[in-house]
Amino acid sequence: MELSERLQTILGNVHSASKMELLEVLKSLNIQIEELKPFLKKERNKPYYRKLLYKNETLELLVMNWSELDCVPHDHGKSHGWIQVISGVSENTVYEVKENQLPSELFTEKKEKGRSFFAPKGGVHKMGEFEGTNLVTLHLYSPPITGMKVYDLEKCAACVVSDDCGAWWPDEIHQKIKEIKLKKAAE
């Protein structure tokens, strides 16, 4: 079965998207790097190139082809989901966020090909490619992401970004929905 048919058949039948149901659905897709090659494009000025593979009112599936740049700390709006490493090694840093404060780093972990990790609603993380390993990841979120907040740790600021902006500080003024000044976390 072609990838587009498989996505439509499997993802089109998801109506309730609990944490574990999303993981099972992602695994059942069994997507291989060869199937994704037509959707991959090198990005030099951003952390990744992303391509939407499937979207309905319940969920969205994206593939991301990573550059050598890390994304900035960010949440996923009101969404939760799973990130699956298709090739390479991911370096994922998880943060704690307290109201009106900069995120503080909790831990960093590496995930290799075949591994998945959960992105909870309200969770903040940043990720990137570990040491030139040609990272490609699949991202399955429910509901589709909107209202993502990105953080600039040097500016002490956060920004709710438009849906066409990735996990980086927006370049275009129209991508800045709301900018928020933050306080440094209490030592």
Coordinates of C-alpha atoms in Angstrom, one line a residue:
M1 CA 0.0 0.0 0.0
E2 CA 1.3 3.5 -0.9
L3 CA 2.2 5.8 1.9
S4 CA -0.6 8.3 1.1
E5 CA -3.2 5.4 1.1
R6 CA -1.8 4.0 4.4
L7 CA -2.0 7.4 6.0
Q8 CA -5.5 8.0 4.9
T9 CA -6.6 4.5 6.0
I10 CA -5.0 4.4 9.4
L11 CA -5.1 8.1 10.4
G12 CA -8.5 8.7 8.9
N13 CA -9.9 6.2 11.4
V14 CA -8.6 7.9 14.5
H15 CA -11.4 9.6 16.4
S16 CA -10.1 9.7 20.0
A17 CA -6.4 10.5 20.3
S18 CA -5.2 9.5 23.8
K19 CA -1.5 9.4 24.6
M20 CA -1.3 5.6 24.1
E21 CA -3.6 5.5 21.1
L22 CA -1.4 8.0 19.3
L23 CA 1.7 5.9 20.0
E24 CA 0.0 2.7 18.7
V25 CA -1.1 4.6 15.6
L26 CA 2.4 6.0 14.9
K27 CA 3.9 2.5 15.3
S28 CA 1.3 0.9 13.1
L29 CA 2.1 3.3 10.2
N30 CA 5.6 1.6 10.0
I31 CA 7.0 4.5 7.9
Q32 CA 10.5 3.9 6.5
I33 CA 13.1 6.5 5.5
E34 CA 12.8 5.4 1.8
E35 CA 9.1 6.4 1.8
L36 CA 10.0 9.9 3.2
K37 CA 12.8 10.8 0.8
P38 CA 10.5 12.6 -1.7
F39 CA 9.4 14.9 1.2
L40 CA 12.8 15.8 2.5
K41 CA 14.7 19.0 1.7
K42 CA 17.9 20.4 3.2
E43 CA 17.4 23.5 5.3
R44 CA 20.5 25.7 6.2
N45 CA 19.0 28.7 7.8
K46 CA 16.4 27.1 10.1
P47 CA 16.6 24.1 12.4
Y48 CA 14.5 21.9 10.1
Y49 CA 12.5 21.6 7.0
R50 CA 9.0 20.3 7.7
K51 CA 6.4 18.8 5.5
L52 CA 2.8 18.1 6.5
L53 CA 2.0 14.5 5.5
Y54 CA -1.6 14.3 6.8
K55 CA -4.0 16.5 8.7
N56 CA -7.7 16.4 9.8
E57 CA -9.6 17.9 12.7
T58 CA -8.3 15.3 15.1
L59 CA -4.6 15.0 14.3
E60 CA -1.6 16.0 12.1
L61 CA 1.5 14.1 10.9
L62 CA 4.6 15.9 9.9
V63 CA 8.1 14.8 8.8
M64 CA 11.1 17.0 9.7
N65 CA 14.5 16.9 8.1
W66 CA 16.9 18.5 10.6
S67 CA 19.9 20.9 9.9
E68 CA 22.8 21.4 12.3
L69 CA 20.8 24.1 14.1
D70 CA 18.8 23.3 17.3
C71 CA 15.2 24.7 17.5
V72 CA 14.4 27.0 20.4
P73 CA 12.5 25.9 23.5
H74 CA 8.8 25.6 22.6
D75 CA 5.5 24.1 23.5
H76 CA 2.9 22.6 21.2
G77 CA 0.0 24.9 22.0
K78 CA -2.9 22.8 23.2
S79 CA -1.7 19.7 21.5
H80 CA 0.1 16.6 22.7
G81 CA 1.9 14.0 20.6
W82 CA 4.7 11.6 19.8
I83 CA 8.0 12.2 18.0
Q84 CA 9.6 9.2 16.3
V85 CA 13.2 9.1 15.2
I86 CA 13.3 7.7 11.6
S87 CA 17.0 8.2 11.0
G88 CA 19.9 9.7 12.9
V89 CA 20.1 10.6 16.6
S90 CA 17.9 13.3 18.3
E91 CA 19.1 15.4 21.2
N92 CA 16.0 16.5 23.2
T93 CA 16.1 18.9 26.2
V94 CA 13.1 19.1 28.5
Y95 CA 12.3 22.3 30.4
E96 CA 10.2 23.3 33.4
V97 CA 8.2 26.4 33.0
K98 CA 6.7 28.5 35.8
E99 CA 4.2 31.3 35.2
N100 CA 5.8 34.4 33.6
Q101 CA 9.3 32.9 34.0
L102 CA 12.0 31.7 31.6
P103 CA 12.0 27.9 31.1
S104 CA 14.7 26.1 33.2
E105 CA 16.4 23.1 31.8
L106 CA 15.5 19.8 33.5
F107 CA 17.4 17.2 31.5
T108 CA 18.7 16.3 28.0
E109 CA 18.4 12.8 26.4
K110 CA 19.5 11.3 23.1
K111 CA 17.0 9.2 21.1
E112 CA 18.2 6.9 18.3
K113 CA 16.5 5.6 15.2
G114 CA 13.3 3.7 16.0
R115 CA 12.8 5.4 19.4
S116 CA 9.8 7.6 20.2
F117 CA 9.2 10.2 22.9
F118 CA 6.1 11.9 24.2
A119 CA 5.4 15.7 24.0
P120 CA 2.8 16.4 26.6
K121 CA 0.3 19.3 26.4
G122 CA 2.0 22.3 28.0
G123 CA 5.4 20.6 27.9
V124 CA 8.4 22.7 26.7
H125 CA 11.4 21.2 25.0
K126 CA 14.0 21.9 22.3
M127 CA 15.6 19.4 20.0
G128 CA 18.2 19.0 17.4
E129 CA 20.4 16.7 15.4
F130 CA 23.1 15.0 17.5
E131 CA 26.6 15.4 15.8
G132 CA 25.7 15.3 12.1
T133 CA 23.7 12.1 12.2
N134 CA 21.2 13.2 9.5
L135 CA 18.2 13.4 11.8
V136 CA 14.7 12.8 10.3
T137 CA 11.7 12.7 12.6
L138 CA 8.0 12.0 12.4
H139 CA 5.6 14.1 14.6
L140 CA 2.1 13.0 15.3
Y141 CA 0.0 15.6 17.2
S142 CA -3.5 15.9 18.4
P143 CA -5.2 18.2 17.8
P144 CA -3.2 19.8 15.0
I145 CA -0.8 22.4 16.5
T146 CA -2.0 26.0 16.8
G147 CA -0.9 28.7 19.2
M148 CA 2.7 27.3 19.7
K149 CA 4.8 29.4 22.1
V150 CA 8.5 29.8 21.4
Y151 CA 11.1 31.1 23.9
D152 CA 14.1 33.3 23.5
L153 CA 16.2 32.7 26.6
E154 CA 18.6 35.6 25.9
K155 CA 15.8 38.1 25.3
C156 CA 13.8 36.9 28.3
A157 CA 10.8 36.6 26.1
A158 CA 8.2 34.2 24.7
C159 CA 6.2 34.6 21.5
V160 CA 2.9 32.9 20.5
V161 CA 3.6 32.2 16.8
S162 CA 1.4 31.7 13.7
D163 CA 0.8 28.2 12.4
D164 CA 3.2 28.8 9.5
C165 CA 6.2 29.4 11.9
G166 CA 8.3 26.6 13.2
A167 CA 10.1 26.2 16.5
W168 CA 12.2 29.3 16.1
W169 CA 11.9 33.0 16.9
P170 CA 9.7 34.4 14.0
D171 CA 11.4 36.3 11.1
E172 CA 8.2 37.8 9.8
I173 CA 6.1 40.3 11.8
H174 CA 2.9 38.5 10.8
Q175 CA 4.2 35.3 12.5
K176 CA 4.3 37.1 15.9
I177 CA 0.8 36.7 17.4
K178 CA 1.7 37.8 20.9
E179 CA 5.1 38.6 22.5
I180 CA 5.5 38.1 26.2
K181 CA 8.2 39.5 28.5
L182 CA 9.4 37.0 31.0
K183 CA 11.3 37.1 34.3
K184 CA 14.4 35.1 35.0
A185 CA 13.7 32.1 37.2
A186 CA 14.5 32.7 40.9
E187 CA 17.8 31.2 41.9

